Short mmCIF file of C-alpha atoms and ligand atoms in Angstrom, two decimals:
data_model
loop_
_atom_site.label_atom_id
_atom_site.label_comp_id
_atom_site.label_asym_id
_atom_site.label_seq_id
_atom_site.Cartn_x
_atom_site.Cartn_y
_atom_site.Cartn_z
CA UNK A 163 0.00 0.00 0.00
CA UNK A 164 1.72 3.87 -1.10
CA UNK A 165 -0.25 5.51 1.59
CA UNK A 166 2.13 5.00 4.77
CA UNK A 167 -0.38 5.00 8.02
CA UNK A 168 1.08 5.96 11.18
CA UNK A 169 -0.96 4.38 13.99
CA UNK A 170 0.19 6.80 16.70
CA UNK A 171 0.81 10.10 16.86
CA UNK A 172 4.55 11.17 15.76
CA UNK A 173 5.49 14.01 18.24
CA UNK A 174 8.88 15.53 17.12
CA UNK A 175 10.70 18.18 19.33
CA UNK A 176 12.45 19.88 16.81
CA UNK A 177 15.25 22.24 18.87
CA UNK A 178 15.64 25.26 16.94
CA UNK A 179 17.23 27.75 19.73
CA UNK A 180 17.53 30.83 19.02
CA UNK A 181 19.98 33.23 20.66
CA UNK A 182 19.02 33.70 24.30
CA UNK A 183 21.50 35.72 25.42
CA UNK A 184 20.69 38.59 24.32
CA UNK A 185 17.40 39.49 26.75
CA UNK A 186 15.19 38.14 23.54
CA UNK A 187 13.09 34.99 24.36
CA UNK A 188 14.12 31.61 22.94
CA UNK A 189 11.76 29.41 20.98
CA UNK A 190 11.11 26.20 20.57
CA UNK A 191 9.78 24.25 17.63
CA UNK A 192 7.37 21.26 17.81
CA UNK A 193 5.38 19.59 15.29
CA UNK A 194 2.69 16.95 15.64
CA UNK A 195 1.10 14.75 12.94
CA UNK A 196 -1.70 12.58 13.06
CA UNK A 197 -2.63 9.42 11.22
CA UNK A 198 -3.61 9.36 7.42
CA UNK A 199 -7.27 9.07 7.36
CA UNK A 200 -9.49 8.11 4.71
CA UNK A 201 -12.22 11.06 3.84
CA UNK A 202 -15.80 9.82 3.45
CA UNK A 203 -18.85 11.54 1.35
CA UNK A 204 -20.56 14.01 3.68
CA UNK A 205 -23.72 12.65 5.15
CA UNK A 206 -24.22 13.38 8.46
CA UNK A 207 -21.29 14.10 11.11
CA UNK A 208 -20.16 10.75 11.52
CA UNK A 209 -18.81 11.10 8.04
CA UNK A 210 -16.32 13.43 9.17
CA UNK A 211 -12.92 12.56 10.01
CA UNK A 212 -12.27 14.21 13.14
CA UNK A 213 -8.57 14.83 14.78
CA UNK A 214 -7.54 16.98 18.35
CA UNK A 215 -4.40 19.10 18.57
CA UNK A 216 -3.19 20.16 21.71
CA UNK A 217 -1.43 23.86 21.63
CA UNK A 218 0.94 24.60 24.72
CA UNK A 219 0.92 27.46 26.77
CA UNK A 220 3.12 30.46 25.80
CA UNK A 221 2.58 29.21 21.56
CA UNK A 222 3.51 32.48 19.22
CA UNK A 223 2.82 31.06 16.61
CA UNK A 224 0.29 27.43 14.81
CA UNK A 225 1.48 26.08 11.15
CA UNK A 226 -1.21 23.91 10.03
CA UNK A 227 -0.20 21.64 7.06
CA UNK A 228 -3.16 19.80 6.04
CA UNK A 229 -2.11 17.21 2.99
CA UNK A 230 -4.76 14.79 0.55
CA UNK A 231 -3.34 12.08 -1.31
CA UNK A 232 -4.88 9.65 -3.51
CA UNK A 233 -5.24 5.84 -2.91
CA UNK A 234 -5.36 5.13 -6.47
CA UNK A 235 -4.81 7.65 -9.62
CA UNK A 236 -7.51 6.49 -12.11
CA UNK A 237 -9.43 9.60 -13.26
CA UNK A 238 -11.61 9.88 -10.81
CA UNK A 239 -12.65 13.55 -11.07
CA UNK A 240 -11.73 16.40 -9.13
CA UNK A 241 -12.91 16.89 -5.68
CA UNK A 242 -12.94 19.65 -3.02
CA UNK A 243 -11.98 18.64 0.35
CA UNK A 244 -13.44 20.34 3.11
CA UNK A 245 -11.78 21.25 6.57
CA UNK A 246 -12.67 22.82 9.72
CA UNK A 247 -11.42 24.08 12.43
CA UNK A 248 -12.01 25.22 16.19
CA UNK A 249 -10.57 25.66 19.38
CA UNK A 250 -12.26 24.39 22.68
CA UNK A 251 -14.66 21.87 20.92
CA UNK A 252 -15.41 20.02 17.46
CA UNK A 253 -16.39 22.41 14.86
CA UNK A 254 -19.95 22.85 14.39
CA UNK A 255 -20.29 22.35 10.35
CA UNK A 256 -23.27 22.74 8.22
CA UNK A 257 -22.41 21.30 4.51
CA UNK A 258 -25.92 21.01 3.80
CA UNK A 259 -26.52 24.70 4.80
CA UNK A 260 -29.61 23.49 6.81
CA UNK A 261 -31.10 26.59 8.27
CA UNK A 262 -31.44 26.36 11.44
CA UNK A 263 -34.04 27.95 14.45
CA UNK A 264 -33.16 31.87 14.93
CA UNK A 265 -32.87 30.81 18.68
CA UNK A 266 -29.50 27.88 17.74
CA UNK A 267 -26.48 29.14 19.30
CA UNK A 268 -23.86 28.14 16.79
CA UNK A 269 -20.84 30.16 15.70
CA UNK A 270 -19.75 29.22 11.77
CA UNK A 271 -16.32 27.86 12.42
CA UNK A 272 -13.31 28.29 10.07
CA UNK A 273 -13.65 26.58 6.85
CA UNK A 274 -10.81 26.25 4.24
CA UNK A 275 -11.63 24.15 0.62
CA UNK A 276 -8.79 22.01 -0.88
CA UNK A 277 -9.67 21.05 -4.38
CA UNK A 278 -7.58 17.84 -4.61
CA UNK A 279 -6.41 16.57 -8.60
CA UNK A 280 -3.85 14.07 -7.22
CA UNK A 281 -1.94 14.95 -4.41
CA UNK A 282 -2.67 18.63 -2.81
CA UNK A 283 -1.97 20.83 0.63
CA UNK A 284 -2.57 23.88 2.13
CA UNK A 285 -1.44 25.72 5.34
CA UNK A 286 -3.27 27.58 7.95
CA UNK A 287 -1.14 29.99 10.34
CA UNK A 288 -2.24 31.63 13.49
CA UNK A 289 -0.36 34.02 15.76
CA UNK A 290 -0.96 33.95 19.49
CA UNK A 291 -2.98 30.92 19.25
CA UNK A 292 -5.37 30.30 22.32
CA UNK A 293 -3.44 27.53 24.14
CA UNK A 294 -5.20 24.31 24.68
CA UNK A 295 -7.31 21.34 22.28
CA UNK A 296 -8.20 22.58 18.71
CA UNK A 297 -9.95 19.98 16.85
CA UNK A 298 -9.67 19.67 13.01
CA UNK A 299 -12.39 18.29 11.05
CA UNK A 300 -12.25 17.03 7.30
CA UNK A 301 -14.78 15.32 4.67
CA UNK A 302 -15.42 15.17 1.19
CA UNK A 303 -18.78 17.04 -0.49
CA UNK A 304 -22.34 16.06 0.18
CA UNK A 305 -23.15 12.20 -0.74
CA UNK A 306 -24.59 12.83 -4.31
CA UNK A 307 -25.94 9.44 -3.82
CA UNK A 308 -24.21 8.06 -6.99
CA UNK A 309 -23.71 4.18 -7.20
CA UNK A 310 -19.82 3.29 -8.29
CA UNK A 311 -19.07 0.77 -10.64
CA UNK A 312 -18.58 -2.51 -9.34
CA UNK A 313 -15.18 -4.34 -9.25
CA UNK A 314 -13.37 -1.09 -10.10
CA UNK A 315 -11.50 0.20 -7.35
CA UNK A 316 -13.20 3.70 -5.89
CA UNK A 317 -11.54 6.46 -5.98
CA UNK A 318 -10.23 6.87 -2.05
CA UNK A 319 -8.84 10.28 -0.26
CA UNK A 320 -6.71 9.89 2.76
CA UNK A 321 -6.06 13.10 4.55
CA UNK A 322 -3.15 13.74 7.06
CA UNK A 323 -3.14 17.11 9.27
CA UNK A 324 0.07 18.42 10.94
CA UNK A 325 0.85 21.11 13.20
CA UNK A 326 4.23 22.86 13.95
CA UNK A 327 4.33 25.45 16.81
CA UNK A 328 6.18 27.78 17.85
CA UNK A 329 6.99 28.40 21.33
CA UNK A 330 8.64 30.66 23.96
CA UNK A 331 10.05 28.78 26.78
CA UNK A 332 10.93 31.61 29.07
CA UNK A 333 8.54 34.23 28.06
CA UNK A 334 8.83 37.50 31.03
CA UNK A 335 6.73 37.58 33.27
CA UNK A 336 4.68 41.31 33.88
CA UNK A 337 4.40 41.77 38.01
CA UNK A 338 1.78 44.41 38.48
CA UNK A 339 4.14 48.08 38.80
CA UNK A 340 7.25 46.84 37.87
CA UNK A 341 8.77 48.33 34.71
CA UNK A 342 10.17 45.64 32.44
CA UNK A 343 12.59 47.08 29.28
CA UNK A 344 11.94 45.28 25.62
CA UNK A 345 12.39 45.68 22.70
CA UNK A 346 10.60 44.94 19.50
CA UNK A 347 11.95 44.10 15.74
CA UNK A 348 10.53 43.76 12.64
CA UNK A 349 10.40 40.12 12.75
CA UNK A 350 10.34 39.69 16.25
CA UNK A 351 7.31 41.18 18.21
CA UNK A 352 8.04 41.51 22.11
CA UNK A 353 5.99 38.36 24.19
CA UNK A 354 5.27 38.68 27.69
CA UNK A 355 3.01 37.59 30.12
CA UNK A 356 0.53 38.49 33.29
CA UNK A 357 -0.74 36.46 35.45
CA UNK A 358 -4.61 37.77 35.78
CA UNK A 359 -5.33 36.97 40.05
CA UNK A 360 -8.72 35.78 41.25
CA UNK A 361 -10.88 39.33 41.67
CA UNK A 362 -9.14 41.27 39.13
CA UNK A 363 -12.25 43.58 37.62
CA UNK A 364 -10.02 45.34 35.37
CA UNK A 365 -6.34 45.21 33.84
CA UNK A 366 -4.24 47.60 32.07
CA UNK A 367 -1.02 47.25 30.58
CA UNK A 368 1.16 50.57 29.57
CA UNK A 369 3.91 51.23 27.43
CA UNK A 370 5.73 54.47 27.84
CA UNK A 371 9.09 55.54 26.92
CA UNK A 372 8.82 54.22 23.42
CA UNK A 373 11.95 55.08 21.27
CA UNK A 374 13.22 54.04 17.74
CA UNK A 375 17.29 52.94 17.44
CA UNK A 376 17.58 54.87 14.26
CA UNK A 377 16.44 58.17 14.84
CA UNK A 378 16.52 60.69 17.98
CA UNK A 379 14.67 59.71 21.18
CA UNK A 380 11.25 61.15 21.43
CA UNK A 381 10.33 60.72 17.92
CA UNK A 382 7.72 59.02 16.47
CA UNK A 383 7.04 55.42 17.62
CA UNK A 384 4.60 53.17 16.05
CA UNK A 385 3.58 49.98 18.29
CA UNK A 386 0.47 47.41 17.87
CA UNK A 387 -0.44 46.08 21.93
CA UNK A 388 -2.24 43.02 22.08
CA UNK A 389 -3.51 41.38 24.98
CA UNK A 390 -5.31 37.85 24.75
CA UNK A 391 -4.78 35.08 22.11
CA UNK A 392 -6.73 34.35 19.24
CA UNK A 393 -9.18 31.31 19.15
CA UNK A 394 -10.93 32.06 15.88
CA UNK A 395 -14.10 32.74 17.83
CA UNK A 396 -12.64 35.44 20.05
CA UNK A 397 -9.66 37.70 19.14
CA UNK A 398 -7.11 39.39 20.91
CA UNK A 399 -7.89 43.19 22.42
CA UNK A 400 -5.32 44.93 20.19
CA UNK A 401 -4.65 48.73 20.32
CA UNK A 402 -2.51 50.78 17.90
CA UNK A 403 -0.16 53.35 19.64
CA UNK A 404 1.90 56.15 17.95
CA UNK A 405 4.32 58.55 19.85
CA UNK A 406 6.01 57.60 22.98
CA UNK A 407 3.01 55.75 25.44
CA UNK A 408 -0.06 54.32 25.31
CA UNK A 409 -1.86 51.32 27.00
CA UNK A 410 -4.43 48.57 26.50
CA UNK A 411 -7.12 47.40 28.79
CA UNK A 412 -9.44 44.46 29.82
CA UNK A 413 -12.49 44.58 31.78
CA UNK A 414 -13.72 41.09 33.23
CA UNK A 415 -10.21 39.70 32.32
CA UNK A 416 -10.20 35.84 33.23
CA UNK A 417 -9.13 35.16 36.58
CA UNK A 418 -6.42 32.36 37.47
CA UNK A 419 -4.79 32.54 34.10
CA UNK A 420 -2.21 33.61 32.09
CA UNK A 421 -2.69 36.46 29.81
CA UNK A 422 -0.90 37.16 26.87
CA UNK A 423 0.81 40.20 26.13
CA UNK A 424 2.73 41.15 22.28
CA UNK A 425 3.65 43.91 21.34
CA UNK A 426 5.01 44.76 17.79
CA UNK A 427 7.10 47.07 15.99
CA UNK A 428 4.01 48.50 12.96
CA UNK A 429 6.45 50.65 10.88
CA UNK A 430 8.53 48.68 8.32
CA UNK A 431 12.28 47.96 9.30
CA UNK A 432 11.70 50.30 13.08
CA UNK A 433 13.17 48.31 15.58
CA UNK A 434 11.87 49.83 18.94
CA UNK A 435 12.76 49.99 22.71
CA UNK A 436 10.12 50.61 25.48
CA UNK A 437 9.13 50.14 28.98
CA UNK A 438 6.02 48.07 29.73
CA UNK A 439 3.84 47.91 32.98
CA UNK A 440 0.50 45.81 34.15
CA UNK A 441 -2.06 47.18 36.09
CA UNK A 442 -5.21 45.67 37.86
CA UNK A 443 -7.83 46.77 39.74
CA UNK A 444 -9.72 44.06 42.04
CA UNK A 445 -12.99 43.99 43.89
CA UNK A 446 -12.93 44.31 47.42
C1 LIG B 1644 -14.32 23.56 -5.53
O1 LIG B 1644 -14.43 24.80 -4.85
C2 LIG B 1644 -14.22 25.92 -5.68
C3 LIG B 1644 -14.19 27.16 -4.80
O2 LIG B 1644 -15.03 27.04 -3.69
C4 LIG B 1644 -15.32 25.95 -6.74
O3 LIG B 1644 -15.13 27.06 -7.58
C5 LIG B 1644 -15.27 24.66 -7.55
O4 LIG B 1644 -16.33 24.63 -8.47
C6 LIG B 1644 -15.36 23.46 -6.63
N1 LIG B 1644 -15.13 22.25 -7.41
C7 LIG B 1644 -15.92 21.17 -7.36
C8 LIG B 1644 -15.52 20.01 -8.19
O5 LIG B 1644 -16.92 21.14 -6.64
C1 LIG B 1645 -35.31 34.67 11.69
O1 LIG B 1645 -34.64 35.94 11.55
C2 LIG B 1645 -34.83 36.51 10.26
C3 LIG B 1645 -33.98 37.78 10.16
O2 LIG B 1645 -33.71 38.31 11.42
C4 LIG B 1645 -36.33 36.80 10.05
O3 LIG B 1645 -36.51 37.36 8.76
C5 LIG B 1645 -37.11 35.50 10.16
O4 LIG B 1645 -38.49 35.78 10.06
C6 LIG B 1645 -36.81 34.82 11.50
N1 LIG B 1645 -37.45 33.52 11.52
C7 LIG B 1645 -38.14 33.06 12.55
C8 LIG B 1645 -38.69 31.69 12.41
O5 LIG B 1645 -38.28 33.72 13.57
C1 LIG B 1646 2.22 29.65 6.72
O1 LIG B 1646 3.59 29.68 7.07
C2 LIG B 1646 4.39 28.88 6.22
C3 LIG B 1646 5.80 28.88 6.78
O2 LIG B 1646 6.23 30.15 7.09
C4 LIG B 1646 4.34 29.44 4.80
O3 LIG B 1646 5.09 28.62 3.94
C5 LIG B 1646 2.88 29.45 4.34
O4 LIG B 1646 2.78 30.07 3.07
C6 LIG B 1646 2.01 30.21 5.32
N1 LIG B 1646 0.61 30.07 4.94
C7 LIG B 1646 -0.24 31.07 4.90
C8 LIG B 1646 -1.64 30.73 4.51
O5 LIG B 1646 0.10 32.22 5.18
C1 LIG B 1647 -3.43 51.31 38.71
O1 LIG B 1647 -4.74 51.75 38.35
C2 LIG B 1647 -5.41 52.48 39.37
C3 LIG B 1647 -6.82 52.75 38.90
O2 LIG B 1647 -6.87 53.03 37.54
C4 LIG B 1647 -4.61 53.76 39.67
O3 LIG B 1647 -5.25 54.47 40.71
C5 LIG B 1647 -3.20 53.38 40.08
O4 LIG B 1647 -2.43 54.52 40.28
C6 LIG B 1647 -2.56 52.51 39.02
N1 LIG B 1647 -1.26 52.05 39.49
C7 LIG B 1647 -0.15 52.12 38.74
C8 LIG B 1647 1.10 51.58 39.35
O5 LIG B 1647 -0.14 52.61 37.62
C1 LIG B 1648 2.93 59.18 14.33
O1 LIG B 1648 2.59 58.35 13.22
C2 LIG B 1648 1.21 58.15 13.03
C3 LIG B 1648 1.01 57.16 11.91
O2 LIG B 1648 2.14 57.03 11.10
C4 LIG B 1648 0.55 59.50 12.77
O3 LIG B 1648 -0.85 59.29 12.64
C5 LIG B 1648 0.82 60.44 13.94
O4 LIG B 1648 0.29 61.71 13.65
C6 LIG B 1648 2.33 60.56 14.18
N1 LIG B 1648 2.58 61.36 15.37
C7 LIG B 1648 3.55 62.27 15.47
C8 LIG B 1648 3.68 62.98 16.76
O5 LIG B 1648 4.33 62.45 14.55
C1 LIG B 1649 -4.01 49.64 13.34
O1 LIG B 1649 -3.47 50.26 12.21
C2 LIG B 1649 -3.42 49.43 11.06
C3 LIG B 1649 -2.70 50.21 9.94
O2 LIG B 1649 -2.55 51.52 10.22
C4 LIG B 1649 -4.84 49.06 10.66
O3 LIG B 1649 -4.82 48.23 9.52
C5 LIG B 1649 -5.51 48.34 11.82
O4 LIG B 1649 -6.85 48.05 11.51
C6 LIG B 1649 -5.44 49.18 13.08
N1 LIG B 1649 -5.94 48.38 14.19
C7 LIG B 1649 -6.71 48.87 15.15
C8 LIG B 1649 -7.14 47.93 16.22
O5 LIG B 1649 -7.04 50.03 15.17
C1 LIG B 1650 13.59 48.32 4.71
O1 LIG B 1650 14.93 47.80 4.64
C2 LIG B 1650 15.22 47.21 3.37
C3 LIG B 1650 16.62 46.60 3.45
O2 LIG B 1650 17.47 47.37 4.20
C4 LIG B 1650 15.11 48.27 2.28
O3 LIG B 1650 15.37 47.68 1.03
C5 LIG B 1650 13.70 48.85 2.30
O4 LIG B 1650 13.60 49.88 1.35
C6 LIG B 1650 13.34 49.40 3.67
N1 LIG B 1650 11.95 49.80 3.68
C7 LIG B 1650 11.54 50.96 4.20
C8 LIG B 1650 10.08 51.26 4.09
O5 LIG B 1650 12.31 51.74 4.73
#
């Protein structure tokens, strides 16, 4: 058989350090790939070939790979693969386009078509991904309920997802009023993180002191702020500064938990040096 299956899941730690030593964070890359699975008609959901990927803590950045191969390469047609994805749960898909009741709760999750001749793939990238299980779903079209020729061999699709993060291993850590230096590059945004305590009603984070290494202190300074990561279904509270502060904030942050902070040089080729501070205000 030309379609290799790998029963388990293949986690490779791939160690690409970078430079620590100079007060930038080091990343780490890791990729995981799942099984080769072969894609059914879409029916109903059990048609769907379903696959979880879990997304550590502290992740800057989520390559998704998805690849289709062929079983066999008699002309079978072309065919559009569908794929899905969410974080938190499976994706909620509607092929069919079924309306549903006004009242159904359902958010439309991301949906990306391969058309597939022989052998095709196509990437998905997310920055700041919400850490935690993101499920991938994949199928071929509706059913058109078209009988195949007996004793010929159907056409079969297998489909094989992979993911390669990126992560920071020893990302700063923001203590409420204390000033932390950074510094952001082109290619390399600033990461830190807060931890958000029980009771917090409010956070802030500030950046002051902004300054560019080519030209005199004071001038202008363009930053993005984010706080948050992105799940697809909520994004990140970002906030576009220009001269030397500005600051970000979160009501009803979520208590007990990390929160992400990135901030990023938004001129071309500024590299830029800053001082950054968290804030909360709690209930008493
Ligand atoms: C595949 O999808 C593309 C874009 O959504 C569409 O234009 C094309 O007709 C589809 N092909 C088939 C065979 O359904
Ligand atoms: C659902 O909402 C749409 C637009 O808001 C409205 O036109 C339609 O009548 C609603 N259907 C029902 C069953 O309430
Ligand atoms: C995702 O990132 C990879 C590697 O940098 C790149 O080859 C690919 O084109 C990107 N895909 C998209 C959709 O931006
Ligand atoms: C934090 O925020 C509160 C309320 O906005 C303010 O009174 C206090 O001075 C701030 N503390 C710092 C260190 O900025
Ligand atoms: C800084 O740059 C932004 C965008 O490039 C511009 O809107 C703003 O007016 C500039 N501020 C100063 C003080 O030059
Ligand atoms: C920030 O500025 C960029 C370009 O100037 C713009 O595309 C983007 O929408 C802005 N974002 C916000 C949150 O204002
Ligand atoms: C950025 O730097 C590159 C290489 O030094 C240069 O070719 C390019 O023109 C610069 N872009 C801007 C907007 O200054």
């Amino acid at each position: 058989m030309d379609v290799c299956f790998l029963r388990w899941l293949l986690f490779v730690a791939l160690t690409t350090w970078t430079l620590g030593d100079d007060g930038q964070v080091t990343f780490v890359s890791e990729l995981s790939s799942r099984p080769a699975q072969k894609l059914s008609k879409y029916g109903w959901y059990a048609n769907v070939r379903l696959q979880r990927f879990h997304i550590p803590e502290d992740t800057a950045i989520a390559y998704w790979l998805f690849s289709v191969k062929k079983g066999h390469s008699f002309n079978c047609g072309q065919h559009n693969v569908s794929i899905h994805i969410r974080w938190g749960a499976p994706p909620v898909i509607n092929p069919t386009e079924t309306l549903f009741p006004n009242s159904t709760l359902w958010h439309p999750s991301l949906s990306l078509t391969l058309p597939v001749t022989s052998q095709s793939s196509t990437t998905f990238n997310l920055s700041d991904p919400a850490p935690g299980d993101w499920f991938v779903a994949a199928h071929l079209p509706e059913d058109d309920g078209r009988i195949e020729q007996k004793g010929f061999p159907s056409c079969s699709y297998y489909f094989q997802p992979q993911l390669s993060v990126r992560r920071a291993v020893d990302t700063p850590v923001l203590q409420q009023g204390t000033f932390l230096t950074q510094t952001a590059a082109p290619d390399r945004p600033a990461h830190l993180k807060l931890f958000v305590p029980e009771f917090a009603s409010s956070l802030s984070v500030s950046v002051t002191e902004c300054s560019s290494g080519e030209v005199a202190e004071g001038r202008n300074c363009s930053l993005l702020l984010r706080l948050g990561s992105a799940s697809l279904q909520h994004s990140q509270a970002t906030v576009n500064c220009s001269g030397s502060s500005c600051s970000a904030s979160l009501s009803n942050p979520p208590w007990d938990t990390w929160l992400r902070v990135v901030v990023e040089t938004s001129q071309v080729n500024q590299t830029v040096t800053f001082r950054i501070v968290s804030n909360y205000t709690g209930e008493h």
